[in-house]
Amino acid sequence: MGLAYAGRVLKLGVNIDHVATVREARYRGDAHGEPDPVAAALLCEAAGCHGITVHLREDRRHIQDHDVFRLRESIRTRLNLEMANAPEIVGIALKLKPEIVCLVPERRQELTTEGGLDAVRHLKALAVTRRKMNDAGIEVSLFIAPDPNQVEASAEIGAQFIELHTGQYAEHFHRKRARNTELRRLVDAATLAHRAGLSVNAGHGLNYENLSVLHLVPHLVELNIGHSIVSRAITVGLPKAVKEMLALMKNYRG
Ligand code: PXP
């Protein structure tokens, strides 16, 4: 503890895709319907989150085009657009101008074995999109498994951020040995990324239970959390669900 940590706040980006999932279950194809992801985003912001994350999927399973443009006009924090590296979505992102895009895999052949983007295999195509986004003033993050080859490829691509895929960590959380293996991989990947000049985010499968152990991973800037917050909101309400998560993140020491 001490001054070395002053000012280092672990940020929370709330992923509101699941709010749209509930709406689409009833109102698919309509330009209206409840619950409204934009109203949810504003509640999350009022509760203190640092950014709003949405994934505009090619199949438009949850978030729709009108959602992202309304979010852009409404929110006061940062908009993080998760997206596939697909021409149609790249075009939308360049019009939308979120603060940051996070490139994610949507098709099987884009995946590494752990479920992250295969930055090694798609290095050239990702570098082209990275440049287009940066030229438009949009930062770029790559959602990758905690694998040194993927970290190195992300640095070579010139991304500003990586988002470490915490899905395996979350999945193995209750099996101590496997959890510790995943934790070690996250620690090593974050350390390597930081040395390579990349900023480090993390996300997928994080919840109120597995968050405290994740504090052992150094150099984290932001966590993107969706399912657990939206789920908890059903019983305690969105503002309380967000505040509880922020309270758990407060003791992070980098
Ligand atoms: N980060 C990325 C890149 C994701 O694709 C997702 C899931 O949409 C999340 C974070 C949030 O994951 P969860 O809903 O499990 O918290």
Tab-separated table of C-alpha atoms and ligand atoms in Angstrom:
chain	number	residue	atom	x	y	z
A	1	MET	CA	0.000	0.000	0.000
A	2	GLY	CA	1.184	3.509	-0.521
A	3	LEU	CA	1.591	6.307	-2.975
A	4	ALA	CA	2.780	3.975	-5.712
A	5	TYR	CA	-0.848	2.910	-6.143
A	6	ALA	CA	-2.385	6.360	-5.987
A	7	GLY	CA	-4.783	7.050	-8.829
A	8	ARG	CA	-4.842	3.488	-10.185
A	9	VAL	CA	-8.479	2.548	-10.363
A	10	LEU	CA	-9.490	-0.742	-11.909
A	11	LYS	CA	-12.231	0.293	-14.328
A	12	LEU	CA	-15.497	-1.468	-14.998
A	13	GLY	CA	-17.033	-1.692	-18.444
A	14	VAL	CA	-20.528	-3.128	-18.203
A	15	ASN	CA	-21.495	-5.367	-21.090
A	16	ILE	CA	-25.220	-4.841	-21.689
A	17	ASP	CA	-25.682	-7.422	-24.469
A	18	HIS	CA	-27.835	-9.561	-22.210
A	19	VAL	CA	-30.327	-6.722	-21.734
A	20	ALA	CA	-30.835	-6.814	-25.504
A	21	THR	CA	-31.042	-10.623	-25.391
A	22	VAL	CA	-34.116	-10.365	-23.151
A	23	ARG	CA	-35.689	-7.774	-25.449
A	24	GLU	CA	-35.000	-9.820	-28.586
A	25	ALA	CA	-36.620	-12.879	-26.984
A	26	ARG	CA	-39.955	-11.085	-27.306
A	27	TYR	CA	-39.536	-8.228	-29.812
A	28	ARG	CA	-37.150	-9.661	-32.431
A	29	GLY	CA	-37.248	-7.537	-35.591
A	30	ASP	CA	-39.125	-4.641	-33.976
A	31	ALA	CA	-37.508	-1.245	-33.563
A	32	HIS	CA	-38.900	-1.005	-30.028
A	33	GLY	CA	-39.446	-3.205	-27.009
A	34	GLU	CA	-38.318	-3.725	-23.460
A	35	PRO	CA	-35.932	-3.745	-21.728
A	36	ASP	CA	-34.053	-0.916	-23.425
A	37	PRO	CA	-30.245	-1.365	-23.437
A	38	VAL	CA	-29.729	2.402	-23.616
A	39	ALA	CA	-31.786	2.987	-20.457
A	40	ALA	CA	-29.775	0.194	-18.819
A	41	ALA	CA	-26.495	1.807	-19.894
A	42	LEU	CA	-27.528	5.123	-18.333
A	43	LEU	CA	-28.359	3.374	-15.051
A	44	CYS	CA	-24.945	1.656	-15.088
A	45	GLU	CA	-23.228	4.988	-15.655
A	46	ALA	CA	-25.186	6.660	-12.850
A	47	ALA	CA	-24.068	3.805	-10.584
A	48	GLY	CA	-20.427	4.603	-11.372
A	49	CYS	CA	-19.238	2.287	-14.141
A	50	HIS	CA	-16.473	3.585	-16.381
A	51	GLY	CA	-17.685	2.393	-19.747
A	52	ILE	CA	-20.362	0.563	-21.698
A	53	THR	CA	-19.541	-2.484	-23.779
A	54	VAL	CA	-21.699	-3.953	-26.542
A	55	HIS	CA	-21.093	-6.614	-29.136
A	56	LEU	CA	-22.722	-5.842	-32.482
A	57	ARG	CA	-22.730	-9.359	-33.872
A	58	GLU	CA	-22.937	-10.118	-37.573
A	59	ASP	CA	-26.061	-12.213	-36.851
A	60	ARG	CA	-27.554	-9.362	-34.719
A	61	ARG	CA	-28.500	-11.893	-32.050
A	62	HIS	CA	-28.887	-9.249	-29.347
A	63	ILE	CA	-27.601	-5.703	-29.852
A	64	GLN	CA	-28.981	-3.988	-32.994
A	65	ASP	CA	-27.581	-1.174	-35.128
A	66	HIS	CA	-30.062	1.351	-33.714
A	67	ASP	CA	-28.859	0.467	-30.193
A	68	VAL	CA	-25.245	1.341	-30.882
A	69	PHE	CA	-26.068	4.674	-32.506
A	70	ARG	CA	-28.430	5.622	-29.663
A	71	LEU	CA	-25.759	4.631	-27.162
A	72	ARG	CA	-23.249	6.812	-28.949
A	73	GLU	CA	-25.559	9.810	-28.535
A	74	SER	CA	-26.562	9.058	-24.958
A	75	ILE	CA	-23.726	7.756	-22.851
A	76	ARG	CA	-21.210	9.973	-21.111
A	77	THR	CA	-18.493	7.381	-20.422
A	78	ARG	CA	-16.599	5.294	-22.972
A	79	LEU	CA	-18.231	3.149	-25.633
A	80	ASN	CA	-16.413	-0.138	-26.265
A	81	LEU	CA	-17.692	-1.883	-29.398
A	82	GLU	CA	-16.898	-5.584	-29.536
A	83	MET	CA	-16.883	-6.728	-33.130
A	84	ALA	CA	-15.734	-9.294	-35.637
A	85	ASN	CA	-13.149	-8.207	-38.169
A	86	ALA	CA	-15.781	-8.240	-40.920
A	87	PRO	CA	-16.109	-5.511	-43.612
A	88	GLU	CA	-19.742	-4.637	-42.806
A	89	ILE	CA	-19.060	-4.195	-39.089
A	90	VAL	CA	-15.794	-2.337	-39.698
A	91	GLY	CA	-17.793	0.144	-41.818
A	92	ILE	CA	-20.335	0.629	-39.039
A	93	ALA	CA	-17.598	1.147	-36.435
A	94	LEU	CA	-15.933	3.818	-38.556
A	95	LYS	CA	-19.254	5.702	-38.731
A	96	LEU	CA	-20.122	5.126	-35.083
A	97	LYS	CA	-16.742	6.171	-33.714
A	98	PRO	CA	-16.717	4.387	-30.357
A	99	GLU	CA	-13.778	5.294	-28.131
A	100	ILE	CA	-12.458	1.756	-28.548
A	101	VAL	CA	-13.222	-1.406	-30.491
A	102	CYS	CA	-12.417	-4.877	-29.225
A	103	LEU	CA	-11.921	-7.344	-32.061
A	104	VAL	CA	-13.399	-10.720	-31.168
A	105	PRO	CA	-13.840	-14.020	-33.002
A	106	GLU	CA	-17.318	-14.977	-34.178
A	107	ARG	CA	-16.482	-17.900	-36.432
A	108	ARG	CA	-14.783	-21.126	-35.443
A	109	GLN	CA	-11.829	-20.667	-37.787
A	110	GLU	CA	-10.941	-17.325	-36.136
A	111	LEU	CA	-10.494	-18.963	-32.719
A	112	THR	CA	-7.418	-20.132	-30.897
A	113	THR	CA	-7.918	-23.315	-28.894
A	114	GLU	CA	-8.852	-21.357	-25.758
A	115	GLY	CA	-11.542	-19.339	-27.518
A	116	GLY	CA	-9.756	-16.046	-28.114
A	117	LEU	CA	-9.013	-14.354	-31.389
A	118	ASP	CA	-6.248	-16.058	-33.380
A	119	ALA	CA	-4.037	-12.989	-33.731
A	120	VAL	CA	-1.097	-15.100	-34.931
A	121	ARG	CA	-2.986	-16.565	-37.860
A	122	HIS	CA	-4.830	-13.363	-38.822
A	123	LEU	CA	-2.003	-10.946	-38.132
A	124	LYS	CA	-2.100	-9.146	-41.496
A	125	ALA	CA	-5.887	-8.685	-41.672
A	126	LEU	CA	-6.035	-7.512	-38.058
A	127	ALA	CA	-3.199	-5.048	-38.655
A	128	VAL	CA	-5.127	-3.506	-41.581
A	129	THR	CA	-8.222	-2.993	-39.414
A	130	ARG	CA	-6.134	-1.767	-36.492
A	131	ARG	CA	-4.682	0.937	-38.710
A	132	LYS	CA	-8.093	1.980	-40.118
A	133	MET	CA	-9.503	2.331	-36.612
A	134	ASN	CA	-6.522	4.240	-35.263
A	135	ASP	CA	-6.590	6.572	-38.284
A	136	ALA	CA	-10.223	7.349	-37.345
A	137	GLY	CA	-9.200	8.099	-33.744
A	138	ILE	CA	-10.526	4.787	-32.361
A	139	GLU	CA	-8.372	2.698	-30.024
A	140	VAL	CA	-8.071	-1.032	-30.679
A	141	SER	CA	-8.144	-3.986	-28.321
A	142	LEU	CA	-7.778	-7.668	-29.240
A	143	PHE	CA	-9.636	-10.343	-27.268
A	144	ILE	CA	-7.057	-13.107	-26.895
A	145	ALA	CA	-6.320	-16.170	-24.823
A	146	PRO	CA	-3.540	-15.726	-22.223
A	147	ASP	CA	-0.986	-17.208	-24.590
A	148	PRO	CA	2.454	-15.604	-25.146
A	149	ASN	CA	2.270	-16.094	-28.918
A	150	GLN	CA	-1.048	-14.251	-29.054
A	151	VAL	CA	0.313	-11.434	-26.883
A	152	GLU	CA	3.347	-11.029	-29.114
A	153	ALA	CA	1.200	-11.032	-32.245
A	154	SER	CA	-1.057	-8.366	-30.690
A	155	ALA	CA	1.964	-6.145	-30.092
A	156	GLU	CA	3.120	-6.698	-33.669
A	157	ILE	CA	-0.346	-5.766	-34.954
A	158	GLY	CA	0.040	-2.471	-33.101
A	159	ALA	CA	-3.030	-2.791	-30.873
A	160	GLN	CA	-3.237	-0.404	-27.911
A	161	PHE	CA	-4.956	-2.979	-25.676
A	162	ILE	CA	-5.436	-6.675	-25.296
A	163	GLU	CA	-8.399	-8.111	-23.452
A	164	LEU	CA	-7.359	-11.340	-21.783
A	165	HIS	CA	-9.995	-14.052	-22.123
A	166	THR	CA	-10.822	-15.137	-18.572
A	167	GLY	CA	-13.281	-17.837	-19.638
A	168	GLN	CA	-10.987	-20.758	-18.784
A	169	TYR	CA	-10.130	-19.191	-15.430
A	170	ALA	CA	-13.833	-18.773	-14.650
A	171	GLU	CA	-14.657	-22.271	-15.792
A	172	HIS	CA	-11.977	-23.854	-13.583
A	173	PHE	CA	-12.533	-21.555	-10.627
A	174	HIS	CA	-13.796	-24.286	-8.306
A	175	ARG	CA	-10.975	-26.716	-9.150
A	176	LYS	CA	-8.020	-25.265	-7.314
A	177	ARG	CA	-5.176	-26.817	-9.282
A	178	ALA	CA	-6.706	-26.006	-12.678
A	179	ARG	CA	-7.675	-22.537	-11.484
A	180	ASN	CA	-4.100	-21.842	-10.393
A	181	THR	CA	-2.797	-22.980	-13.777
A	182	GLU	CA	-5.150	-20.537	-15.507
A	183	LEU	CA	-4.261	-17.784	-13.056
A	184	ARG	CA	-0.554	-18.292	-13.778
A	185	ARG	CA	-1.222	-18.036	-17.521
A	186	LEU	CA	-3.119	-14.775	-16.970
A	187	VAL	CA	-0.351	-13.365	-14.760
A	188	ASP	CA	2.339	-14.293	-17.311
A	189	ALA	CA	0.358	-12.933	-20.262
A	190	ALA	CA	-0.401	-9.648	-18.472
A	191	THR	CA	3.264	-9.260	-17.509
A	192	LEU	CA	4.451	-9.940	-21.047
A	193	ALA	CA	1.851	-7.596	-22.547
A	194	HIS	CA	2.776	-4.792	-20.157
A	195	ARG	CA	6.451	-5.199	-21.078
A	196	ALA	CA	5.510	-5.056	-24.760
A	197	GLY	CA	3.752	-1.717	-24.200
A	198	LEU	CA	0.201	-3.058	-24.399
A	199	SER	CA	-2.510	-1.997	-21.965
A	200	VAL	CA	-4.336	-4.959	-20.457
A	201	ASN	CA	-8.064	-5.506	-19.990
A	202	ALA	CA	-9.779	-8.757	-19.063
A	203	GLY	CA	-13.205	-10.284	-19.387
A	204	HIS	CA	-15.579	-13.178	-19.900
A	205	GLY	CA	-17.148	-15.236	-17.148
A	206	LEU	CA	-16.134	-12.869	-14.353
A	207	ASN	CA	-18.560	-12.738	-11.439
A	208	TYR	CA	-18.979	-11.657	-7.816
A	209	GLU	CA	-17.272	-14.832	-6.620
A	210	ASN	CA	-14.244	-15.235	-8.884
A	211	LEU	CA	-13.229	-11.578	-9.012
A	212	SER	CA	-11.162	-11.368	-5.828
A	213	VAL	CA	-8.654	-14.027	-6.921
A	214	LEU	CA	-8.269	-12.263	-10.272
A	215	HIS	CA	-6.778	-9.361	-8.300
A	216	LEU	CA	-3.531	-11.367	-8.428
A	217	VAL	CA	-3.195	-10.565	-12.148
A	218	PRO	CA	-1.048	-7.427	-12.537
A	219	HIS	CA	-1.406	-4.402	-14.841
A	220	LEU	CA	-5.170	-4.650	-15.371
A	221	VAL	CA	-6.803	-1.454	-16.622
A	222	GLU	CA	-10.432	-2.488	-17.148
A	223	LEU	CA	-12.707	-5.479	-16.699
A	224	ASN	CA	-15.617	-6.050	-19.060
A	225	ILE	CA	-18.382	-7.835	-17.218
A	226	GLY	CA	-21.861	-8.626	-18.484
A	227	HIS	CA	-23.719	-11.780	-17.575
A	228	SER	CA	-23.166	-11.759	-13.826
A	229	ILE	CA	-24.169	-8.105	-13.439
A	230	VAL	CA	-27.273	-8.370	-15.625
A	231	SER	CA	-28.242	-11.593	-13.818
A	232	ARG	CA	-27.840	-10.045	-10.385
A	233	ALA	CA	-29.827	-7.012	-11.536
A	234	ILE	CA	-32.911	-9.222	-11.819
A	235	THR	CA	-32.988	-9.612	-8.052
A	236	VAL	CA	-31.330	-6.465	-6.671
A	237	GLY	CA	-31.685	-3.975	-9.546
A	238	LEU	CA	-29.024	-2.721	-11.956
A	239	PRO	CA	-27.640	0.195	-9.883
A	240	LYS	CA	-27.010	-2.060	-6.886
A	241	ALA	CA	-25.567	-4.849	-9.043
A	242	VAL	CA	-23.087	-2.387	-10.593
A	243	LYS	CA	-22.184	-0.791	-7.250
A	244	GLU	CA	-21.544	-4.183	-5.668
A	245	MET	CA	-19.175	-5.130	-8.490
A	246	LEU	CA	-17.355	-1.795	-8.240
A	247	ALA	CA	-16.957	-2.316	-4.491
A	248	LEU	CA	-15.299	-5.681	-5.135
A	249	MET	CA	-12.920	-4.085	-7.641
A	250	LYS	CA	-11.891	-1.237	-5.345
A	251	ASN	CA	-9.071	-3.076	-3.633
A	252	TYR	CA	-7.189	-3.965	-6.796
A	253	ARG	CA	-3.542	-2.983	-6.460
A	254	GLY	CA	-2.278	-3.568	-9.978
B	1	PXP	N1	-15.419	-9.407	-23.057
B	1	PXP	C1	-15.654	-9.967	-24.273
B	1	PXP	C2	-14.665	-9.739	-25.369
B	1	PXP	C3	-16.813	-10.723	-24.501
B	1	PXP	O1	-17.034	-11.250	-25.717
B	1	PXP	C4	-17.737	-10.866	-23.449
B	1	PXP	C5	-18.987	-11.653	-23.675
B	1	PXP	O2	-19.814	-11.004	-24.570
B	1	PXP	C6	-17.469	-10.255	-22.226
B	1	PXP	C7	-16.290	-9.548	-22.047
B	1	PXP	C8	-18.418	-10.344	-21.073
B	1	PXP	O3	-18.541	-11.660	-20.665
B	1	PXP	P1	-19.612	-12.050	-19.545
B	1	PXP	O4	-20.963	-11.753	-20.107
B	1	PXP	O5	-19.360	-13.514	-19.335
B	1	PXP	O6	-19.317	-11.215	-18.344
